[in-house]
């Protein structure tokens, strides 16, 4: 199956700093990538849909100035958590779909963010 | 609005037995896709099986099969011959095929006993 990577896998940072998470599709081009957030023992919540070459579409309640998304190429999307606070600590997962209308999206391994 | 319901927070199954994980959904769309994903403790989301709303036959992938009952809006996952490595969280998900978004159920944690 298609491979999606995320970097870093874990990050610990101080409150007030910014953290960038990269999501890469390794063996396919992804017009669309998705960013999810998962709190412990909870389900995945879609944060935003990232389209190559255009602005991301954010879900209701997600601050676009807080969670900056850039989809500069067909294989890379980045999520930057700006001025991170402890409540931003979570598991962030990206996914990508090879073609519109394909059966499934492929998920990255996730990034665990801990803000102290 | 779309909705996915998984009513079993946790399930236990004996190794080598079959187990059914429940999933019901709600949508007003005629075209949609249903998915099951496995999430082990490492956190990665592993795609297991897909069922399209117009597929007449139930999807099967190895030990996984999807019991699709469209009229009841249910898409239960059946795992046959459970293995210890099947212990994980399992998420049911749905995507309307003219949209981008996939929504996930709350998940079911499966414990396989030796």
Short mmCIF file of N, CA, C and O in Angstrom, two decimals, chain B residues 9-104:
data_model
loop_
_atom_site.label_atom_id
_atom_site.label_comp_id
_atom_site.label_asym_id
_atom_site.label_seq_id
_atom_site.Cartn_x
_atom_site.Cartn_y
_atom_site.Cartn_z
N UNK B 9 -17.47 0.03 23.85
CA UNK B 9 -16.19 0.65 24.19
C UNK B 9 -15.07 -0.38 24.25
O UNK B 9 -13.93 -0.09 23.90
N UNK B 10 -15.41 -1.59 24.72
CA UNK B 10 -14.42 -2.64 24.84
C UNK B 10 -15.03 -4.00 24.57
O UNK B 10 -16.20 -4.24 24.86
N UNK B 11 -14.23 -4.87 23.99
CA UNK B 11 -14.68 -6.23 23.71
C UNK B 11 -13.56 -7.21 24.04
O UNK B 11 -12.38 -6.91 23.81
N UNK B 12 -13.96 -8.37 24.56
CA UNK B 12 -13.00 -9.44 24.80
C UNK B 12 -13.34 -10.61 23.89
O UNK B 12 -14.51 -10.90 23.64
N UNK B 13 -12.31 -11.27 23.41
CA UNK B 13 -12.52 -12.47 22.60
C UNK B 13 -11.40 -13.46 22.91
O UNK B 13 -10.26 -13.05 23.17
N UNK B 14 -11.76 -14.71 22.87
CA UNK B 14 -10.77 -15.75 23.07
C UNK B 14 -9.99 -15.95 21.77
O UNK B 14 -10.57 -15.89 20.67
N UNK B 15 -8.71 -16.17 21.92
CA UNK B 15 -7.88 -16.45 20.75
C UNK B 15 -8.50 -17.56 19.92
O UNK B 15 -9.04 -18.52 20.46
N UNK B 16 -8.43 -17.38 18.60
CA UNK B 16 -8.92 -18.33 17.59
C UNK B 16 -10.43 -18.27 17.40
O UNK B 16 -10.94 -18.94 16.49
N UNK B 17 -11.13 -17.48 18.20
CA UNK B 17 -12.56 -17.34 17.98
C UNK B 17 -12.84 -16.12 17.12
O UNK B 17 -11.99 -15.26 16.91
N UNK B 18 -14.08 -16.05 16.63
CA UNK B 18 -14.49 -14.90 15.82
C UNK B 18 -15.12 -13.84 16.72
O UNK B 18 -15.67 -14.14 17.79
N UNK B 19 -15.04 -12.60 16.28
CA UNK B 19 -15.63 -11.49 17.04
C UNK B 19 -16.25 -10.50 16.05
O UNK B 19 -15.75 -10.32 14.94
N UNK B 20 -17.35 -9.90 16.48
CA UNK B 20 -18.03 -8.89 15.67
C UNK B 20 -18.00 -7.55 16.39
O UNK B 20 -18.41 -7.45 17.55
N UNK B 21 -17.51 -6.55 15.69
CA UNK B 21 -17.48 -5.19 16.22
C UNK B 21 -18.57 -4.40 15.52
O UNK B 21 -18.62 -4.35 14.29
N UNK B 22 -19.42 -3.77 16.32
CA UNK B 22 -20.59 -3.11 15.75
C UNK B 22 -20.32 -1.69 15.28
O UNK B 22 -19.51 -0.97 15.87
N UNK B 23 -21.03 -1.32 14.23
CA UNK B 23 -20.94 0.04 13.71
C UNK B 23 -22.26 0.38 13.03
O UNK B 23 -22.71 -0.36 12.16
N UNK B 24 -22.87 1.46 13.43
CA UNK B 24 -24.02 1.98 12.71
C UNK B 24 -23.72 3.39 12.26
O UNK B 24 -22.88 4.07 12.84
N UNK B 25 -24.39 3.79 11.20
CA UNK B 25 -24.08 5.09 10.63
C UNK B 25 -25.37 5.80 10.23
O UNK B 25 -26.44 5.18 10.12
N UNK B 26 -25.25 7.05 10.02
CA UNK B 26 -26.40 7.85 9.60
C UNK B 26 -25.94 8.84 8.55
O UNK B 26 -24.98 9.60 8.76
N UNK B 27 -26.58 8.81 7.42
CA UNK B 27 -26.28 9.76 6.36
C UNK B 27 -27.50 9.90 5.47
O UNK B 27 -28.28 8.97 5.33
N UNK B 28 -27.64 11.04 4.87
CA UNK B 28 -28.73 11.25 3.93
C UNK B 28 -28.26 11.04 2.48
O UNK B 28 -29.06 11.08 1.56
N UNK B 29 -26.95 10.81 2.32
CA UNK B 29 -26.41 10.61 0.99
C UNK B 29 -26.66 9.19 0.51
O UNK B 29 -26.74 8.25 1.31
N UNK B 30 -26.72 9.04 -0.80
CA UNK B 30 -26.87 7.71 -1.38
C UNK B 30 -25.51 7.07 -1.66
O UNK B 30 -25.39 5.85 -1.70
N UNK B 31 -24.51 7.92 -1.90
CA UNK B 31 -23.18 7.43 -2.24
C UNK B 31 -22.22 7.70 -1.08
O UNK B 31 -21.97 8.85 -0.75
N UNK B 32 -21.72 6.65 -0.53
CA UNK B 32 -20.79 6.80 0.59
C UNK B 32 -19.92 5.56 0.69
O UNK B 32 -20.22 4.52 0.10
N UNK B 33 -18.85 5.71 1.43
CA UNK B 33 -17.96 4.59 1.68
C UNK B 33 -17.81 4.36 3.16
O UNK B 33 -17.81 5.30 3.95
N UNK B 34 -17.67 3.12 3.53
CA UNK B 34 -17.50 2.74 4.93
C UNK B 34 -16.15 2.06 5.09
O UNK B 34 -15.75 1.25 4.24
N UNK B 35 -15.46 2.39 6.15
CA UNK B 35 -14.10 1.89 6.37
C UNK B 35 -13.96 1.36 7.79
O UNK B 35 -14.64 1.83 8.71
N UNK B 36 -13.05 0.45 7.92
CA UNK B 36 -12.60 0.04 9.25
C UNK B 36 -11.08 0.20 9.31
O UNK B 36 -10.37 -0.18 8.36
N UNK B 37 -10.63 0.76 10.43
CA UNK B 37 -9.20 0.94 10.67
C UNK B 37 -8.85 0.31 12.02
O UNK B 37 -9.65 0.31 12.96
N UNK B 38 -7.62 -0.16 12.08
CA UNK B 38 -7.06 -0.70 13.33
C UNK B 38 -5.99 0.25 13.81
O UNK B 38 -5.17 0.71 13.03
N UNK B 39 -6.02 0.54 15.11
CA UNK B 39 -5.00 1.40 15.69
C UNK B 39 -4.36 0.68 16.88
O UNK B 39 -4.91 0.64 17.97
N UNK B 40 -3.17 0.10 16.67
CA UNK B 40 -2.47 -0.52 17.80
C UNK B 40 -1.92 0.55 18.74
O UNK B 40 -2.07 1.74 18.48
N UNK B 41 -1.29 0.12 19.80
CA UNK B 41 -0.81 1.07 20.80
C UNK B 41 0.24 2.02 20.24
O UNK B 41 0.46 3.10 20.81
N UNK B 42 0.88 1.65 19.16
CA UNK B 42 1.87 2.54 18.54
C UNK B 42 1.23 3.78 17.94
O UNK B 42 1.91 4.79 17.70
N UNK B 43 -0.06 3.74 17.68
CA UNK B 43 -0.78 4.91 17.20
C UNK B 43 -1.05 4.94 15.70
O UNK B 43 -1.90 5.72 15.26
N UNK B 44 -0.35 4.16 14.93
CA UNK B 44 -0.59 4.21 13.49
C UNK B 44 -2.00 3.71 13.16
O UNK B 44 -2.53 2.85 13.84
N UNK B 45 -2.58 4.25 12.12
CA UNK B 45 -3.89 3.84 11.66
C UNK B 45 -3.70 2.89 10.48
O UNK B 45 -3.14 3.26 9.46
N UNK B 46 -4.20 1.69 10.64
CA UNK B 46 -4.02 0.66 9.62
C UNK B 46 -5.37 0.40 8.95
O UNK B 46 -6.33 0.02 9.61
N UNK B 47 -5.41 0.61 7.64
CA UNK B 47 -6.64 0.37 6.89
C UNK B 47 -6.90 -1.13 6.82
O UNK B 47 -6.03 -1.92 6.49
N UNK B 48 -8.12 -1.53 7.12
CA UNK B 48 -8.48 -2.94 7.11
C UNK B 48 -9.37 -3.31 5.94
O UNK B 48 -9.10 -4.28 5.22
N UNK B 49 -10.46 -2.56 5.76
CA UNK B 49 -11.47 -3.01 4.81
C UNK B 49 -12.37 -1.84 4.42
O UNK B 49 -12.53 -0.89 5.18
N UNK B 50 -12.90 -1.93 3.21
CA UNK B 50 -13.74 -0.86 2.66
C UNK B 50 -15.01 -1.48 2.06
O UNK B 50 -14.98 -2.55 1.44
N UNK B 51 -16.12 -0.75 2.23
CA UNK B 51 -17.40 -1.15 1.62
C UNK B 51 -18.03 0.08 1.01
O UNK B 51 -18.26 1.07 1.69
N UNK B 52 -18.32 0.02 -0.26
CA UNK B 52 -19.03 1.10 -0.92
C UNK B 52 -20.52 0.90 -0.78
O UNK B 52 -21.01 -0.23 -0.74
N UNK B 53 -21.24 1.99 -0.77
CA UNK B 53 -22.68 1.90 -0.53
C UNK B 53 -23.41 1.16 -1.65
O UNK B 53 -24.50 0.64 -1.44
N UNK B 54 -22.80 1.14 -2.84
CA UNK B 54 -23.45 0.45 -3.95
C UNK B 54 -22.93 -0.96 -4.17
O UNK B 54 -23.37 -1.65 -5.08
N UNK B 55 -21.98 -1.35 -3.33
CA UNK B 55 -21.45 -2.71 -3.47
C UNK B 55 -22.50 -3.70 -3.01
O UNK B 55 -23.02 -3.60 -1.89
N UNK B 56 -22.78 -4.67 -3.86
CA UNK B 56 -23.83 -5.62 -3.51
C UNK B 56 -23.33 -6.73 -2.59
O UNK B 56 -24.10 -7.30 -1.83
N UNK B 57 -22.07 -7.01 -2.71
CA UNK B 57 -21.51 -8.07 -1.88
C UNK B 57 -20.77 -7.48 -0.69
O UNK B 57 -20.16 -6.41 -0.79
N UNK B 58 -20.79 -8.21 0.41
CA UNK B 58 -20.03 -7.79 1.58
C UNK B 58 -18.55 -7.90 1.28
O UNK B 58 -18.08 -8.86 0.68
N UNK B 59 -17.81 -6.87 1.73
CA UNK B 59 -16.37 -6.87 1.51
C UNK B 59 -15.68 -7.89 2.40
O UNK B 59 -16.10 -8.12 3.55
N UNK B 60 -14.63 -8.50 1.87
CA UNK B 60 -13.80 -9.41 2.67
C UNK B 60 -12.33 -9.13 2.35
O UNK B 60 -11.99 -8.83 1.21
N UNK B 61 -11.51 -9.22 3.38
CA UNK B 61 -10.07 -9.06 3.23
C UNK B 61 -9.41 -10.02 4.21
O UNK B 61 -9.25 -9.71 5.39
N UNK B 62 -9.06 -11.19 3.74
CA UNK B 62 -8.43 -12.15 4.63
C UNK B 62 -9.35 -12.53 5.77
O UNK B 62 -10.47 -13.00 5.57
N UNK B 63 -8.89 -12.29 7.01
CA UNK B 63 -9.70 -12.66 8.18
C UNK B 63 -10.76 -11.62 8.51
O UNK B 63 -11.54 -11.80 9.45
N UNK B 64 -10.77 -10.53 7.76
CA UNK B 64 -11.74 -9.46 8.02
C UNK B 64 -12.89 -9.53 7.01
O UNK B 64 -12.66 -9.69 5.82
N UNK B 65 -14.07 -9.38 7.50
CA UNK B 65 -15.22 -9.24 6.61
C UNK B 65 -16.14 -8.18 7.19
O UNK B 65 -16.16 -7.94 8.39
N UNK B 66 -16.86 -7.55 6.30
CA UNK B 66 -17.75 -6.48 6.71
C UNK B 66 -19.17 -6.93 6.47
O UNK B 66 -19.53 -7.25 5.33
N UNK B 67 -19.96 -6.97 7.51
CA UNK B 67 -21.37 -7.35 7.41
C UNK B 67 -22.17 -6.09 7.16
O UNK B 67 -22.54 -5.36 8.09
N UNK B 68 -22.43 -5.82 5.89
CA UNK B 68 -23.07 -4.58 5.48
C UNK B 68 -24.58 -4.81 5.33
O UNK B 68 -25.02 -5.61 4.52
N UNK B 69 -25.34 -4.09 6.15
CA UNK B 69 -26.78 -4.15 6.06
C UNK B 69 -27.29 -2.73 5.83
O UNK B 69 -27.47 -1.96 6.78
N UNK B 70 -27.48 -2.43 4.57
CA UNK B 70 -27.76 -1.05 4.16
C UNK B 70 -29.05 -0.52 4.75
O UNK B 70 -29.13 0.63 5.17
N UNK B 71 -30.09 -1.34 4.73
CA UNK B 71 -31.38 -0.88 5.24
C UNK B 71 -31.32 -0.54 6.73
O UNK B 71 -31.98 0.38 7.21
N UNK B 72 -30.48 -1.27 7.44
CA UNK B 72 -30.32 -1.02 8.88
C UNK B 72 -29.21 -0.01 9.15
O UNK B 72 -28.97 0.35 10.29
N UNK B 73 -28.51 0.39 8.09
CA UNK B 73 -27.37 1.32 8.22
C UNK B 73 -26.36 0.79 9.23
O UNK B 73 -25.96 1.50 10.17
N UNK B 74 -26.00 -0.46 9.03
CA UNK B 74 -24.97 -1.02 9.88
C UNK B 74 -23.84 -1.61 9.04
O UNK B 74 -24.07 -2.07 7.91
N UNK B 75 -22.66 -1.57 9.57
CA UNK B 75 -21.46 -2.03 8.86
C UNK B 75 -20.54 -2.69 9.88
O UNK B 75 -19.47 -2.16 10.21
N UNK B 76 -20.93 -3.83 10.37
CA UNK B 76 -20.17 -4.49 11.42
C UNK B 76 -18.94 -5.18 10.87
O UNK B 76 -18.97 -5.77 9.78
N UNK B 77 -17.88 -5.14 11.62
CA UNK B 77 -16.63 -5.82 11.25
C UNK B 77 -16.57 -7.18 11.93
O UNK B 77 -16.77 -7.26 13.14
N UNK B 78 -16.31 -8.20 11.15
CA UNK B 78 -16.14 -9.55 11.70
C UNK B 78 -14.68 -9.95 11.53
O UNK B 78 -14.15 -9.91 10.42
N UNK B 79 -14.06 -10.30 12.63
CA UNK B 79 -12.69 -10.80 12.60
C UNK B 79 -12.76 -12.29 12.93
O UNK B 79 -13.24 -12.68 14.01
N UNK B 80 -12.31 -13.11 12.01
CA UNK B 80 -12.35 -14.55 12.25
C UNK B 80 -11.00 -15.00 12.81
O UNK B 80 -9.98 -14.36 12.59
N UNK B 81 -11.03 -16.10 13.52
CA UNK B 81 -9.80 -16.71 14.05
C UNK B 81 -8.89 -15.66 14.70
O UNK B 81 -7.76 -15.44 14.27
N UNK B 82 -9.41 -15.04 15.74
CA UNK B 82 -8.68 -13.93 16.38
C UNK B 82 -7.27 -14.36 16.81
O UNK B 82 -7.05 -15.49 17.26
N UNK B 83 -6.37 -13.39 16.68
CA UNK B 83 -4.98 -13.60 17.08
C UNK B 83 -4.63 -12.57 18.16
O UNK B 83 -5.25 -11.51 18.25
N UNK B 84 -3.61 -12.89 18.94
CA UNK B 84 -3.21 -11.98 20.00
C UNK B 84 -2.85 -10.60 19.43
O UNK B 84 -3.09 -9.57 20.05
N UNK B 85 -2.30 -10.60 18.24
CA UNK B 85 -1.91 -9.34 17.60
C UNK B 85 -3.09 -8.50 17.14
O UNK B 85 -2.91 -7.36 16.70
N UNK B 86 -4.29 -9.04 17.24
CA UNK B 86 -5.49 -8.28 16.88
C UNK B 86 -5.90 -7.33 18.00
O UNK B 86 -6.77 -6.47 17.80
N UNK B 87 -5.31 -7.46 19.17
CA UNK B 87 -5.65 -6.56 20.28
C UNK B 87 -5.26 -5.13 19.89
O UNK B 87 -4.09 -4.84 19.61
N UNK B 88 -6.24 -4.26 19.85
CA UNK B 88 -6.02 -2.88 19.39
C UNK B 88 -7.34 -2.12 19.49
O UNK B 88 -8.37 -2.68 19.85
N UNK B 89 -7.27 -0.84 19.13
CA UNK B 89 -8.50 -0.05 18.94
C UNK B 89 -8.95 -0.22 17.50
O UNK B 89 -8.12 -0.25 16.58
N UNK B 90 -10.25 -0.29 17.29
CA UNK B 90 -10.80 -0.41 15.96
C UNK B 90 -11.79 0.73 15.74
O UNK B 90 -12.69 0.95 16.55
N UNK B 91 -11.60 1.43 14.64
CA UNK B 91 -12.45 2.57 14.31
C UNK B 91 -13.22 2.29 13.03
O UNK B 91 -12.66 1.87 12.02
N UNK B 92 -14.51 2.55 13.10
CA UNK B 92 -15.37 2.56 11.92
C UNK B 92 -15.41 3.99 11.40
O UNK B 92 -15.40 4.95 12.20
N UNK B 93 -15.44 4.16 10.10
CA UNK B 93 -15.44 5.50 9.53
C UNK B 93 -16.30 5.53 8.28
O UNK B 93 -16.55 4.51 7.64
N UNK B 94 -16.75 6.73 7.97
CA UNK B 94 -17.60 6.90 6.80
C UNK B 94 -17.21 8.15 6.04
O UNK B 94 -16.84 9.16 6.64
N UNK B 95 -17.32 8.05 4.73
CA UNK B 95 -17.03 9.19 3.89
C UNK B 95 -18.09 9.28 2.82
O UNK B 95 -18.36 8.29 2.13
N UNK B 96 -18.72 10.44 2.70
CA UNK B 96 -19.65 10.66 1.60
C UNK B 96 -18.82 10.89 0.35
O UNK B 96 -17.86 11.66 0.36
N UNK B 97 -19.18 10.21 -0.74
CA UNK B 97 -18.28 10.15 -1.88
C UNK B 97 -18.23 11.44 -2.70
O UNK B 97 -17.38 11.56 -3.58
N UNK B 98 -19.11 12.37 -2.44
CA UNK B 98 -18.98 13.66 -3.13
C UNK B 98 -18.35 14.69 -2.21
O UNK B 98 -18.34 15.87 -2.51
N UNK B 99 -17.82 14.25 -1.11
CA UNK B 99 -17.18 15.16 -0.17
C UNK B 99 -15.77 14.70 0.15
O UNK B 99 -15.32 13.67 -0.30
N UNK B 100 -15.06 15.51 0.93
CA UNK B 100 -13.70 15.16 1.27
C UNK B 100 -13.59 14.52 2.64
O UNK B 100 -12.70 13.76 2.91
N UNK B 101 -14.53 14.84 3.50
CA UNK B 101 -14.35 14.51 4.90
C UNK B 101 -14.67 13.06 5.22
O UNK B 101 -15.62 12.47 4.70
N UNK B 102 -13.86 12.49 6.10
CA UNK B 102 -14.14 11.18 6.68
C UNK B 102 -14.41 11.40 8.16
O UNK B 102 -13.67 12.10 8.84
N UNK B 103 -15.48 10.82 8.65
CA UNK B 103 -15.75 10.94 10.09
C UNK B 103 -15.58 9.57 10.72
O UNK B 103 -15.83 8.54 10.09
N UNK B 104 -15.14 9.58 11.97
CA UNK B 104 -14.78 8.35 12.67
C UNK B 104 -15.72 8.13 13.85
O UNK B 104 -16.19 9.08 14.49
#
